[in-house]
PDB file of C-alpha atoms and ligand atoms in Angstrom:
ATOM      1  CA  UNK A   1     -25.386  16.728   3.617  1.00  0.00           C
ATOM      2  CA  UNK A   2     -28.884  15.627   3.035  1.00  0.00           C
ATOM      3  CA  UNK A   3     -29.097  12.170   1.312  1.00  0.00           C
ATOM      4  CA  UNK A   4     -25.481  11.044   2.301  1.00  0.00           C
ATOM      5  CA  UNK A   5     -25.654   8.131   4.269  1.00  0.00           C
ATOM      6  CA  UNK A   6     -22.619   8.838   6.344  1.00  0.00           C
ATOM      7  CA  UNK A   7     -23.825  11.968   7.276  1.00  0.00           C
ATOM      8  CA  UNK A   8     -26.747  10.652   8.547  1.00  0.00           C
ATOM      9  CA  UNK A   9     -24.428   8.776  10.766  1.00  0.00           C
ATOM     10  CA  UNK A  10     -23.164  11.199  12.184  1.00  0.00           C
ATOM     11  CA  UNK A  11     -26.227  12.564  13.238  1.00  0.00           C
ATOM     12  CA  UNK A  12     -27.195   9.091  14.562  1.00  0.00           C
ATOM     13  CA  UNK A  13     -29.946   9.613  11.962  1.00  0.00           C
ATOM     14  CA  UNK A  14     -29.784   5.867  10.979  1.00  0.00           C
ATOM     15  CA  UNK A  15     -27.640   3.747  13.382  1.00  0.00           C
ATOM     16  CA  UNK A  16     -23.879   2.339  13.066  1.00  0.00           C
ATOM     17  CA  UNK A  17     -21.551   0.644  15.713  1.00  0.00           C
ATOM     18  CA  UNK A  18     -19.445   3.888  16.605  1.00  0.00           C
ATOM     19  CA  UNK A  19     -16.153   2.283  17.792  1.00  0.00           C
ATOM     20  CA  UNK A  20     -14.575   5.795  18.368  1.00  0.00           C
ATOM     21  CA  UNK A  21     -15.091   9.487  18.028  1.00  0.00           C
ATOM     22  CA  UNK A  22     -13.508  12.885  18.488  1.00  0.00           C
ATOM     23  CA  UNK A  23     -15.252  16.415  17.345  1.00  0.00           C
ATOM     24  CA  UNK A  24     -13.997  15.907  13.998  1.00  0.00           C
ATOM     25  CA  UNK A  25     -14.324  12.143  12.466  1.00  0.00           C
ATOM     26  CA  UNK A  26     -16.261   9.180  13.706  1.00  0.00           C
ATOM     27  CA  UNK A  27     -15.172   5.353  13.669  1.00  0.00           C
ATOM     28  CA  UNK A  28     -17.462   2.647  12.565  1.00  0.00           C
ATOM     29  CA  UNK A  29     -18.202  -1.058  11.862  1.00  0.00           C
ATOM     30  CA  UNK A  30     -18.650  -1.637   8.110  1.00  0.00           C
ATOM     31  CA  UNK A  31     -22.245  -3.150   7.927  1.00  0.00           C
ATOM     32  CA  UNK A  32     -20.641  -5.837   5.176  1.00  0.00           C
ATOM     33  CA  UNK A  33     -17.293  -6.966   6.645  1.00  0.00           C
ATOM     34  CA  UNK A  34     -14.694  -8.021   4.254  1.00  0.00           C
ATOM     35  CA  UNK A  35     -12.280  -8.759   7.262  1.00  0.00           C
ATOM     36  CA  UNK A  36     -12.649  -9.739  10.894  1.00  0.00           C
ATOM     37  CA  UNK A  37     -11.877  -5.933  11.606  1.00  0.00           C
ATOM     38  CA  UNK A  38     -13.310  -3.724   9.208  1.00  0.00           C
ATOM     39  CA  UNK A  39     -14.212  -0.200  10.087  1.00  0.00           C
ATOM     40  CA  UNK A  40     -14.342   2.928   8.725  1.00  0.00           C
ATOM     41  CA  UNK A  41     -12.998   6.015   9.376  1.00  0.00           C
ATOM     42  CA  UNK A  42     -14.815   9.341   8.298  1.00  0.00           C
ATOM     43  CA  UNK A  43     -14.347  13.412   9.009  1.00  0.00           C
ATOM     44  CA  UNK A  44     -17.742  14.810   9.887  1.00  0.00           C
ATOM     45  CA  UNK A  45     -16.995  17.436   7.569  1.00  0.00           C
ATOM     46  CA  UNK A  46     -18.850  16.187   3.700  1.00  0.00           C
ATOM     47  CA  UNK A  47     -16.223  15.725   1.521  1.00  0.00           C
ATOM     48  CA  UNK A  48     -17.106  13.830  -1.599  1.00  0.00           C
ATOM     49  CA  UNK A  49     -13.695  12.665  -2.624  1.00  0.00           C
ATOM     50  CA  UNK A  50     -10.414  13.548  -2.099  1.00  0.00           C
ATOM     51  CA  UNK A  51     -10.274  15.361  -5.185  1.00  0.00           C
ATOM     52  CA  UNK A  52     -12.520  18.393  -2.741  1.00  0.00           C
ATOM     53  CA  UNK A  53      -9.506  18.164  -0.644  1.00  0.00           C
ATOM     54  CA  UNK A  54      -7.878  21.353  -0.003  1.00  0.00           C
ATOM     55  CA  UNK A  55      -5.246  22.857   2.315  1.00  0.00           C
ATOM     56  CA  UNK A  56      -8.022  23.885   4.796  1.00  0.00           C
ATOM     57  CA  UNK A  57      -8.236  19.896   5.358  1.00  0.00           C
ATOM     58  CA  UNK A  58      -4.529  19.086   6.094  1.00  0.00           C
ATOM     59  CA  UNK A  59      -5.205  19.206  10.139  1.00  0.00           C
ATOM     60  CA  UNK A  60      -8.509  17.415   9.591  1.00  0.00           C
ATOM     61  CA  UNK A  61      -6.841  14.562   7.078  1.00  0.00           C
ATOM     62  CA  UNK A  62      -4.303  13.871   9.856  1.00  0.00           C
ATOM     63  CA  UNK A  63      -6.522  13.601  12.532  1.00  0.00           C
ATOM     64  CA  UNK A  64      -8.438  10.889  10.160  1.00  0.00           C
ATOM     65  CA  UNK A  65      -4.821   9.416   9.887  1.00  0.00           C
ATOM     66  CA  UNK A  66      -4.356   9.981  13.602  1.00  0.00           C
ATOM     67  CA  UNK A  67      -7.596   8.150  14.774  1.00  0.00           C
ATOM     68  CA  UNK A  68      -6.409   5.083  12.671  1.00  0.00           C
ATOM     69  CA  UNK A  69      -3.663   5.024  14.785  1.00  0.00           C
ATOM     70  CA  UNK A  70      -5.634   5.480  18.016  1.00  0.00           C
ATOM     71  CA  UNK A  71      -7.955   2.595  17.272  1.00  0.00           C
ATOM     72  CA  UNK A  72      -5.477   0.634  16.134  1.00  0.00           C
ATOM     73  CA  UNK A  73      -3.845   0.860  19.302  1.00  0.00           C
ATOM     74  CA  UNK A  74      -6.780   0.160  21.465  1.00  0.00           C
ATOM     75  CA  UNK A  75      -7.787  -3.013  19.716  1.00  0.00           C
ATOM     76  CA  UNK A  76      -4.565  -4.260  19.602  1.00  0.00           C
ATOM     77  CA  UNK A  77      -3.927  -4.694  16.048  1.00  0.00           C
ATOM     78  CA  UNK A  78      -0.214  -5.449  16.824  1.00  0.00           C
ATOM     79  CA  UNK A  79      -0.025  -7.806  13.724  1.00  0.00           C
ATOM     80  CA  UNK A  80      -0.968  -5.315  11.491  1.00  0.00           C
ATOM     81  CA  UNK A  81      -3.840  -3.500   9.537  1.00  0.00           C
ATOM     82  CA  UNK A  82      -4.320  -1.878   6.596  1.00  0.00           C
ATOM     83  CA  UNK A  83      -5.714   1.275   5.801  1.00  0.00           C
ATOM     84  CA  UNK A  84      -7.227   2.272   2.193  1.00  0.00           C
ATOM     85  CA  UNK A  85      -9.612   4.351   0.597  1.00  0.00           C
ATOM     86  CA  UNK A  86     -11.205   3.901  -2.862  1.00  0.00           C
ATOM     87  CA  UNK A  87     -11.278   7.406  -4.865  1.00  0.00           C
ATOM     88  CA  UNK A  88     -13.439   7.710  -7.759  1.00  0.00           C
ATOM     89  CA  UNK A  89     -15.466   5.377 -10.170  1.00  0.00           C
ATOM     90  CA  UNK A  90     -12.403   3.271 -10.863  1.00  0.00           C
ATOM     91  CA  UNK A  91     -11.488   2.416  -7.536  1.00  0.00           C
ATOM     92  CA  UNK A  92     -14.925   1.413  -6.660  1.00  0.00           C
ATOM     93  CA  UNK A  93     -16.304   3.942  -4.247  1.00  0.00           C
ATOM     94  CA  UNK A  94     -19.634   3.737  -3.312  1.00  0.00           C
ATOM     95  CA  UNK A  95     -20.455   6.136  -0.708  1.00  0.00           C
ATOM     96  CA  UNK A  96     -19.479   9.950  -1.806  1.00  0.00           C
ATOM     97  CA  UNK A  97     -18.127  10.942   1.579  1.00  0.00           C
ATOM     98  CA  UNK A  98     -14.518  10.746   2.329  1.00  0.00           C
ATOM     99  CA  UNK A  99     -13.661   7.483   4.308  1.00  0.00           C
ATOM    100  CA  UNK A 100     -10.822   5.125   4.577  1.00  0.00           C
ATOM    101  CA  UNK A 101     -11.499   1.398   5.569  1.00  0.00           C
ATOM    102  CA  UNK A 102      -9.722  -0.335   8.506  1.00  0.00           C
ATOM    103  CA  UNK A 103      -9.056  -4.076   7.588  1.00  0.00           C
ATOM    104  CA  UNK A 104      -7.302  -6.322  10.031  1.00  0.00           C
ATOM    105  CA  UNK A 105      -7.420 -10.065  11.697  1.00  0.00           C
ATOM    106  CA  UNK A 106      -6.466 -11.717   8.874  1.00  0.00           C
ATOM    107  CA  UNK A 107      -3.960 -12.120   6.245  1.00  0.00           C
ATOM    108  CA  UNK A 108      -4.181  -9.695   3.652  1.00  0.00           C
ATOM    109  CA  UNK A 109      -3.562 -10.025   0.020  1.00  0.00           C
ATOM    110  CA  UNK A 110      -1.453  -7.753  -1.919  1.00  0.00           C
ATOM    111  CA  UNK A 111      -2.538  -6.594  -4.316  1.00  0.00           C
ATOM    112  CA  UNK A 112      -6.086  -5.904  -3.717  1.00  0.00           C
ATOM    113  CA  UNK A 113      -7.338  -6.406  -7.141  1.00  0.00           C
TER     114      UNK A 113
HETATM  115  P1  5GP B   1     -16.598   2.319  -0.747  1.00  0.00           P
HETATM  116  O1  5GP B   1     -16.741   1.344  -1.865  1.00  0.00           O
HETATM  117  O2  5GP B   1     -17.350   3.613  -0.995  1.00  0.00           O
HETATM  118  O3  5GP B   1     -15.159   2.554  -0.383  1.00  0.00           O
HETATM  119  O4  5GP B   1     -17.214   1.578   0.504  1.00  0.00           O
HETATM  120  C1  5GP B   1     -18.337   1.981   1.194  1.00  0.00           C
HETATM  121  C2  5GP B   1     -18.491   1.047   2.373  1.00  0.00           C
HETATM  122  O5  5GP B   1     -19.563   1.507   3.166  1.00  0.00           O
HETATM  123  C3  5GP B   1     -18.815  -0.407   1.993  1.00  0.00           C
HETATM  124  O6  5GP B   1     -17.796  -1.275   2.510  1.00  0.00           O
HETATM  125  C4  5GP B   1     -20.174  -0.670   2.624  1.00  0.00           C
HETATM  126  O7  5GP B   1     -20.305  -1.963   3.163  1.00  0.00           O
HETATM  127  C5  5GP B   1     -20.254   0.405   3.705  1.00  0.00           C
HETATM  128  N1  5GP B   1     -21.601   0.863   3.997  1.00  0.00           N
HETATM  129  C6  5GP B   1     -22.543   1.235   3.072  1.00  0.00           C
HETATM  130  N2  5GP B   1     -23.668   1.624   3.688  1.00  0.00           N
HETATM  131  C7  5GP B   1     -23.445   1.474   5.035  1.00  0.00           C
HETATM  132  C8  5GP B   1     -24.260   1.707   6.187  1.00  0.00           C
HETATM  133  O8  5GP B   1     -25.404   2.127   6.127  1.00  0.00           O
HETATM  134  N3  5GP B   1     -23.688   1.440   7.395  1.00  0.00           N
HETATM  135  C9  5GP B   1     -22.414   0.993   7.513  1.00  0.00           C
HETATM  136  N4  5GP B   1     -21.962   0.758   8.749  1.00  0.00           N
HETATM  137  N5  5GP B   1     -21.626   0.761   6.447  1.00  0.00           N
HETATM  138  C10 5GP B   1     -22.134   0.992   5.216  1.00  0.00           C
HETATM  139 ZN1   ZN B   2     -21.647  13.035   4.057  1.00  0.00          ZN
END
């Protein structure tokens, strides 16, 4: 997607610290970390939102899920992490391509706010 700045990403058309990556989604450092860990987790594929979800993206949401996992694993987040995605105007997302943000290193609060 032209104009989307995770796609360009992707395409290493602007740069990113890429933590992790399979053929399907790509792991990076937030540029504005709200935690000592923050990353973000992305399918190459352009979604907008999860409301463009659709069976044909069950495999590819659980490798997203999957990857979380991974990472999680190889940084050694044994204390815990968490693992949300902002959907929509209300929520507060910014960036129009699916992604779920990796927090972890600190405390977190519950609720978010
Ligand atoms: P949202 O509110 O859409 O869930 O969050 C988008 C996230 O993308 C924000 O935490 C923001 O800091 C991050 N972000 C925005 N532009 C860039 C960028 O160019 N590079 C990286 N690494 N992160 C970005
Ligand atoms: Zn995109």
């Amino acid at each position: 997607m032209q104009d989307c700045i995770f796609c360009k990403i992707i395409h290493r058309e602007i740069p990113a610290e890429i933590i992790y990556e399979t053929d399907n989604v790509l792991v990076f450092k937030d540029i504005r970390p709200a935690a000592p860990v923050h990353l973000l987790l992305i399918p190459k594929k352009h979604i907008p939102t999860f409301f463009e979800l659709g069976p044909e993206d069950v495999m590819l949401m659980g490798e997203l899920q999957t990857a979380a996992a991974e990472v999680a694993r190889r940084l050694g987040l044994s204390n815990g992490f968490r693992l949300v995605s902002n959907i929509g105007r209300d929520a507060g997302q910014l960036v129009f391509h699916i992604h779920y943000h990796l927090l972890a290193g600190r405390e977190l609060k519950w609720p978010p706010g």
